[in-house]
PDB file of C-alpha atoms in Angstrom:
ATOM      1  CA  UNK A   1     -48.222   7.078 -33.132  1.00 47.00           C
ATOM      2  CA  UNK A   2     -46.112   7.921 -36.188  1.00 44.00           C
ATOM      3  CA  UNK A   3     -43.168   8.917 -33.952  1.00 42.00           C
ATOM      4  CA  UNK A   4     -43.439   5.601 -32.091  1.00 38.00           C
ATOM      5  CA  UNK A   5     -43.350   3.674 -35.367  1.00 37.00           C
ATOM      6  CA  UNK A   6     -40.300   5.614 -36.547  1.00 39.00           C
ATOM      7  CA  UNK A   7     -38.503   5.064 -33.223  1.00 40.00           C
ATOM      8  CA  UNK A   8     -39.287   1.325 -33.287  1.00 42.00           C
ATOM      9  CA  UNK A   9     -38.019   1.034 -36.857  1.00 42.00           C
ATOM     10  CA  UNK A  10     -34.787   2.877 -36.032  1.00 43.00           C
ATOM     11  CA  UNK A  11     -34.150   0.744 -32.941  1.00 45.00           C
ATOM     12  CA  UNK A  12     -34.750  -2.443 -34.916  1.00 45.00           C
ATOM     13  CA  UNK A  13     -32.182  -1.301 -37.494  1.00 46.00           C
ATOM     14  CA  UNK A  14     -29.623  -0.501 -34.807  1.00 44.00           C
ATOM     15  CA  UNK A  15     -30.182  -3.877 -33.125  1.00 42.00           C
ATOM     16  CA  UNK A  16     -29.804  -5.682 -36.445  1.00 48.00           C
ATOM     17  CA  UNK A  17     -26.621  -3.784 -37.304  1.00 53.00           C
ATOM     18  CA  UNK A  18     -25.122  -4.681 -33.922  1.00 58.00           C
ATOM     19  CA  UNK A  19     -25.557  -8.438 -34.452  1.00 77.00           C
ATOM     20  CA  UNK A  20     -22.193 -10.135 -34.963  1.00 86.00           C
ATOM     21  CA  UNK A  21     -21.321 -11.686 -38.296  1.00 96.00           C
ATOM     22  CA  UNK A  22     -21.280 -15.462 -37.871  1.00 97.00           C
ATOM     23  CA  UNK A  23     -19.253 -17.781 -40.070  1.00 98.00           C
ATOM     24  CA  UNK A  24     -18.684 -21.534 -40.171  1.00 98.00           C
ATOM     25  CA  UNK A  25     -15.134 -22.567 -41.073  1.00 98.00           C
ATOM     26  CA  UNK A  26     -14.247 -26.086 -42.206  1.00 97.00           C
ATOM     27  CA  UNK A  27     -10.592 -27.087 -42.005  1.00 95.00           C
ATOM     28  CA  UNK A  28      -8.198 -29.966 -41.698  1.00 90.00           C
ATOM     29  CA  UNK A  29      -7.387 -30.543 -38.008  1.00 90.00           C
ATOM     30  CA  UNK A  30      -3.635 -30.306 -38.670  1.00 87.00           C
ATOM     31  CA  UNK A  31      -3.589 -27.025 -40.590  1.00 87.00           C
ATOM     32  CA  UNK A  32      -1.779 -24.156 -38.835  1.00 86.00           C
ATOM     33  CA  UNK A  33      -2.532 -21.447 -41.388  1.00 91.00           C
ATOM     34  CA  UNK A  34      -6.246 -22.220 -41.076  1.00 92.00           C
ATOM     35  CA  UNK A  35      -6.060 -21.470 -37.354  1.00 94.00           C
ATOM     36  CA  UNK A  36      -4.207 -18.220 -38.102  1.00 95.00           C
ATOM     37  CA  UNK A  37      -6.915 -17.201 -40.622  1.00 97.00           C
ATOM     38  CA  UNK A  38      -9.612 -17.934 -38.036  1.00 97.00           C
ATOM     39  CA  UNK A  39      -7.736 -15.673 -35.581  1.00 97.00           C
ATOM     40  CA  UNK A  40      -7.688 -12.926 -38.253  1.00 97.00           C
ATOM     41  CA  UNK A  41     -11.457 -13.233 -38.689  1.00 98.00           C
ATOM     42  CA  UNK A  42     -12.100 -13.144 -34.957  1.00 97.00           C
ATOM     43  CA  UNK A  43      -9.758 -10.169 -34.510  1.00 97.00           C
ATOM     44  CA  UNK A  44     -11.938  -8.359 -37.067  1.00 97.00           C
ATOM     45  CA  UNK A  45     -15.248  -9.027 -35.326  1.00 96.00           C
ATOM     46  CA  UNK A  46     -16.395 -12.165 -37.133  1.00 98.00           C
ATOM     47  CA  UNK A  47     -17.777 -14.889 -34.884  1.00 98.00           C
ATOM     48  CA  UNK A  48     -16.301 -18.203 -36.105  1.00 98.00           C
ATOM     49  CA  UNK A  49     -17.660 -21.688 -35.551  1.00 97.00           C
ATOM     50  CA  UNK A  50     -14.645 -23.921 -36.200  1.00 97.00           C
ATOM     51  CA  UNK A  51     -15.282 -27.379 -37.715  1.00 97.00           C
ATOM     52  CA  UNK A  52     -12.493 -29.923 -38.151  1.00 96.00           C
ATOM     53  CA  UNK A  53     -13.036 -32.019 -41.281  1.00 95.00           C
ATOM     54  CA  UNK A  54     -11.215 -35.087 -42.545  1.00 92.00           C
ATOM     55  CA  UNK A  55     -12.642 -34.817 -46.088  1.00 94.00           C
ATOM     56  CA  UNK A  56     -12.277 -31.222 -47.266  1.00 94.00           C
ATOM     57  CA  UNK A  57     -12.845 -32.181 -50.912  1.00 94.00           C
ATOM     58  CA  UNK A  58     -16.384 -33.293 -50.040  1.00 96.00           C
ATOM     59  CA  UNK A  59     -17.032 -30.010 -48.184  1.00 95.00           C
ATOM     60  CA  UNK A  60     -15.865 -27.950 -51.183  1.00 95.00           C
ATOM     61  CA  UNK A  61     -17.966 -30.005 -53.592  1.00 95.00           C
ATOM     62  CA  UNK A  62     -21.062 -29.685 -51.385  1.00 94.00           C
ATOM     63  CA  UNK A  63     -20.634 -25.895 -51.184  1.00 94.00           C
ATOM     64  CA  UNK A  64     -19.980 -25.441 -54.914  1.00 94.00           C
ATOM     65  CA  UNK A  65     -16.382 -24.185 -54.692  1.00 96.00           C
ATOM     66  CA  UNK A  66     -14.891 -24.315 -58.208  1.00 96.00           C
ATOM     67  CA  UNK A  67     -11.851 -26.593 -58.367  1.00 94.00           C
ATOM     68  CA  UNK A  68      -9.581 -23.860 -59.799  1.00 95.00           C
ATOM     69  CA  UNK A  69     -10.243 -21.658 -56.742  1.00 96.00           C
ATOM     70  CA  UNK A  70      -9.335 -24.268 -54.132  1.00 92.00           C
ATOM     71  CA  UNK A  71      -7.300 -23.588 -51.026  1.00 91.00           C
ATOM     72  CA  UNK A  72      -6.864 -25.244 -47.650  1.00 89.00           C
ATOM     73  CA  UNK A  73     -10.019 -24.201 -45.770  1.00 95.00           C
ATOM     74  CA  UNK A  74     -13.572 -23.211 -46.587  1.00 97.00           C
ATOM     75  CA  UNK A  75     -15.928 -20.894 -44.751  1.00 98.00           C
ATOM     76  CA  UNK A  76     -19.623 -20.209 -45.089  1.00 98.00           C
ATOM     77  CA  UNK A  77     -21.194 -16.829 -44.325  1.00 98.00           C
ATOM     78  CA  UNK A  78     -24.843 -16.102 -45.101  1.00 97.00           C
ATOM     79  CA  UNK A  79     -24.940 -19.243 -47.270  1.00 96.00           C
ATOM     80  CA  UNK A  80     -21.994 -18.071 -49.420  1.00 97.00           C
ATOM     81  CA  UNK A  81     -18.668 -19.913 -49.564  1.00 98.00           C
ATOM     82  CA  UNK A  82     -15.426 -18.200 -48.556  1.00 98.00           C
ATOM     83  CA  UNK A  83     -12.487 -20.204 -49.861  1.00 98.00           C
ATOM     84  CA  UNK A  84      -8.935 -19.726 -48.653  1.00 96.00           C
ATOM     85  CA  UNK A  85      -7.245 -16.696 -47.138  1.00 97.00           C
ATOM     86  CA  UNK A  86      -9.906 -14.083 -47.901  1.00 98.00           C
ATOM     87  CA  UNK A  87      -9.403 -10.922 -45.787  1.00 98.00           C
ATOM     88  CA  UNK A  88     -12.144 -10.187 -43.241  1.00 98.00           C
ATOM     89  CA  UNK A  89     -12.957  -6.908 -45.025  1.00 97.00           C
ATOM     90  CA  UNK A  90     -13.746  -8.870 -48.196  1.00 98.00           C
ATOM     91  CA  UNK A  91     -15.882 -11.340 -46.233  1.00 98.00           C
ATOM     92  CA  UNK A  92     -17.971  -8.393 -45.054  1.00 97.00           C
ATOM     93  CA  UNK A  93     -18.202  -6.987 -48.609  1.00 96.00           C
ATOM     94  CA  UNK A  94     -19.312 -10.400 -49.900  1.00 97.00           C
ATOM     95  CA  UNK A  95     -22.301 -10.305 -47.564  1.00 95.00           C
ATOM     96  CA  UNK A  96     -23.508  -7.190 -49.431  1.00 95.00           C
ATOM     97  CA  UNK A  97     -23.305  -8.869 -52.863  1.00 96.00           C
ATOM     98  CA  UNK A  98     -26.484 -10.846 -53.593  1.00 95.00           C
ATOM     99  CA  UNK A  99     -25.135 -11.582 -57.082  1.00 95.00           C
ATOM    100  CA  UNK A 100     -22.241 -13.653 -55.665  1.00 97.00           C
ATOM    101  CA  UNK A 101     -22.272 -17.307 -54.561  1.00 97.00           C
ATOM    102  CA  UNK A 102     -18.907 -16.927 -52.897  1.00 98.00           C
ATOM    103  CA  UNK A 103     -15.386 -15.553 -52.904  1.00 98.00           C
ATOM    104  CA  UNK A 104     -11.960 -17.162 -52.930  1.00 98.00           C
ATOM    105  CA  UNK A 105      -8.262 -16.511 -52.644  1.00 97.00           C
ATOM    106  CA  UNK A 106      -6.856 -19.477 -54.580  1.00 95.00           C
ATOM    107  CA  UNK A 107      -3.747 -21.180 -53.292  1.00 92.00           C
ATOM    108  CA  UNK A 108      -1.948 -19.861 -50.251  1.00 94.00           C
ATOM    109  CA  UNK A 109      -0.356 -16.495 -51.096  1.00 96.00           C
ATOM    110  CA  UNK A 110       2.280 -15.375 -48.632  1.00 96.00           C
ATOM    111  CA  UNK A 111       1.223 -12.229 -46.787  1.00 96.00           C
ATOM    112  CA  UNK A 112      -2.507 -12.919 -47.039  1.00 97.00           C
ATOM    113  CA  UNK A 113      -4.366 -13.244 -43.706  1.00 97.00           C
ATOM    114  CA  UNK A 114      -3.142 -16.389 -41.985  1.00 96.00           C
ATOM    115  CA  UNK A 115      -0.128 -16.687 -44.296  1.00 96.00           C
ATOM    116  CA  UNK A 116       2.017 -13.938 -42.779  1.00 95.00           C
ATOM    117  CA  UNK A 117       5.734 -14.686 -43.055  1.00 92.00           C
ATOM    118  CA  UNK A 118       7.820 -11.686 -42.120  1.00 93.00           C
ATOM    119  CA  UNK A 119       7.739  -8.709 -44.460  1.00 93.00           C
ATOM    120  CA  UNK A 120       6.980 -10.673 -47.639  1.00 95.00           C
ATOM    121  CA  UNK A 121       3.604 -10.018 -49.277  1.00 96.00           C
ATOM    122  CA  UNK A 122       2.849 -11.685 -52.605  1.00 97.00           C
ATOM    123  CA  UNK A 123       0.264 -10.132 -54.906  1.00 98.00           C
ATOM    124  CA  UNK A 124      -3.101 -11.878 -54.866  1.00 97.00           C
ATOM    125  CA  UNK A 125      -6.716 -11.415 -55.857  1.00 98.00           C
ATOM    126  CA  UNK A 126     -10.051 -12.164 -54.253  1.00 98.00           C
ATOM    127  CA  UNK A 127     -12.129 -13.900 -56.918  1.00 98.00           C
ATOM    128  CA  UNK A 128     -15.922 -13.778 -56.824  1.00 98.00           C
ATOM    129  CA  UNK A 129     -18.202 -16.436 -58.272  1.00 98.00           C
ATOM    130  CA  UNK A 130     -21.539 -15.164 -59.566  1.00 97.00           C
ATOM    131  CA  UNK A 131     -24.750 -17.176 -59.528  1.00 92.00           C
ATOM    132  CA  UNK A 132     -24.209 -18.001 -63.218  1.00 94.00           C
ATOM    133  CA  UNK A 133     -20.752 -19.417 -62.410  1.00 94.00           C
ATOM    134  CA  UNK A 134     -18.831 -16.506 -63.917  1.00 97.00           C
ATOM    135  CA  UNK A 135     -15.667 -15.582 -62.044  1.00 98.00           C
ATOM    136  CA  UNK A 136     -14.423 -12.021 -61.605  1.00 97.00           C
ATOM    137  CA  UNK A 137     -11.934 -10.093 -59.490  1.00 98.00           C
ATOM    138  CA  UNK A 138     -13.565  -8.539 -56.413  1.00 97.00           C
ATOM    139  CA  UNK A 139     -10.361  -7.149 -54.813  1.00 98.00           C
ATOM    140  CA  UNK A 140      -6.656  -6.977 -55.606  1.00 98.00           C
ATOM    141  CA  UNK A 141      -3.770  -6.867 -53.165  1.00 97.00           C
ATOM    142  CA  UNK A 142      -0.387  -5.857 -54.623  1.00 96.00           C
ATOM    143  CA  UNK A 143       2.967  -7.306 -53.669  1.00 96.00           C
ATOM    144  CA  UNK A 144       4.935  -5.283 -51.152  1.00 90.00           C
TER     145      UNK A 144
END
């Protein structure tokens, strides 16, 4: 009986781990870099539900994205906002941070996912927003 319980528990964990990460992305219908970012997410195993929005400011306000962290598109994963060109690896890390309401890459840094333009890569940071509103650096990407 104990072996059966252990086997069932292990199989449940494996099944849960195999479930794809799902994310809603809200974007302006005319934005090309948003489509490129969505492709980056999908290429990295994130299932994206793409929503075209005419009023992105209302979406950001509803999701609690701080004004100073704004960018062109906004995602939601596990109830947390993902603002701008956040790399897929950081989206996955955000899911493991219960202390964070969301993460953002402010602006549109060249070389970030969806903003690739040749060999240029500007330095940028992924900023986290804690439940108390405090902002901190979650990841840094140097210029190259």
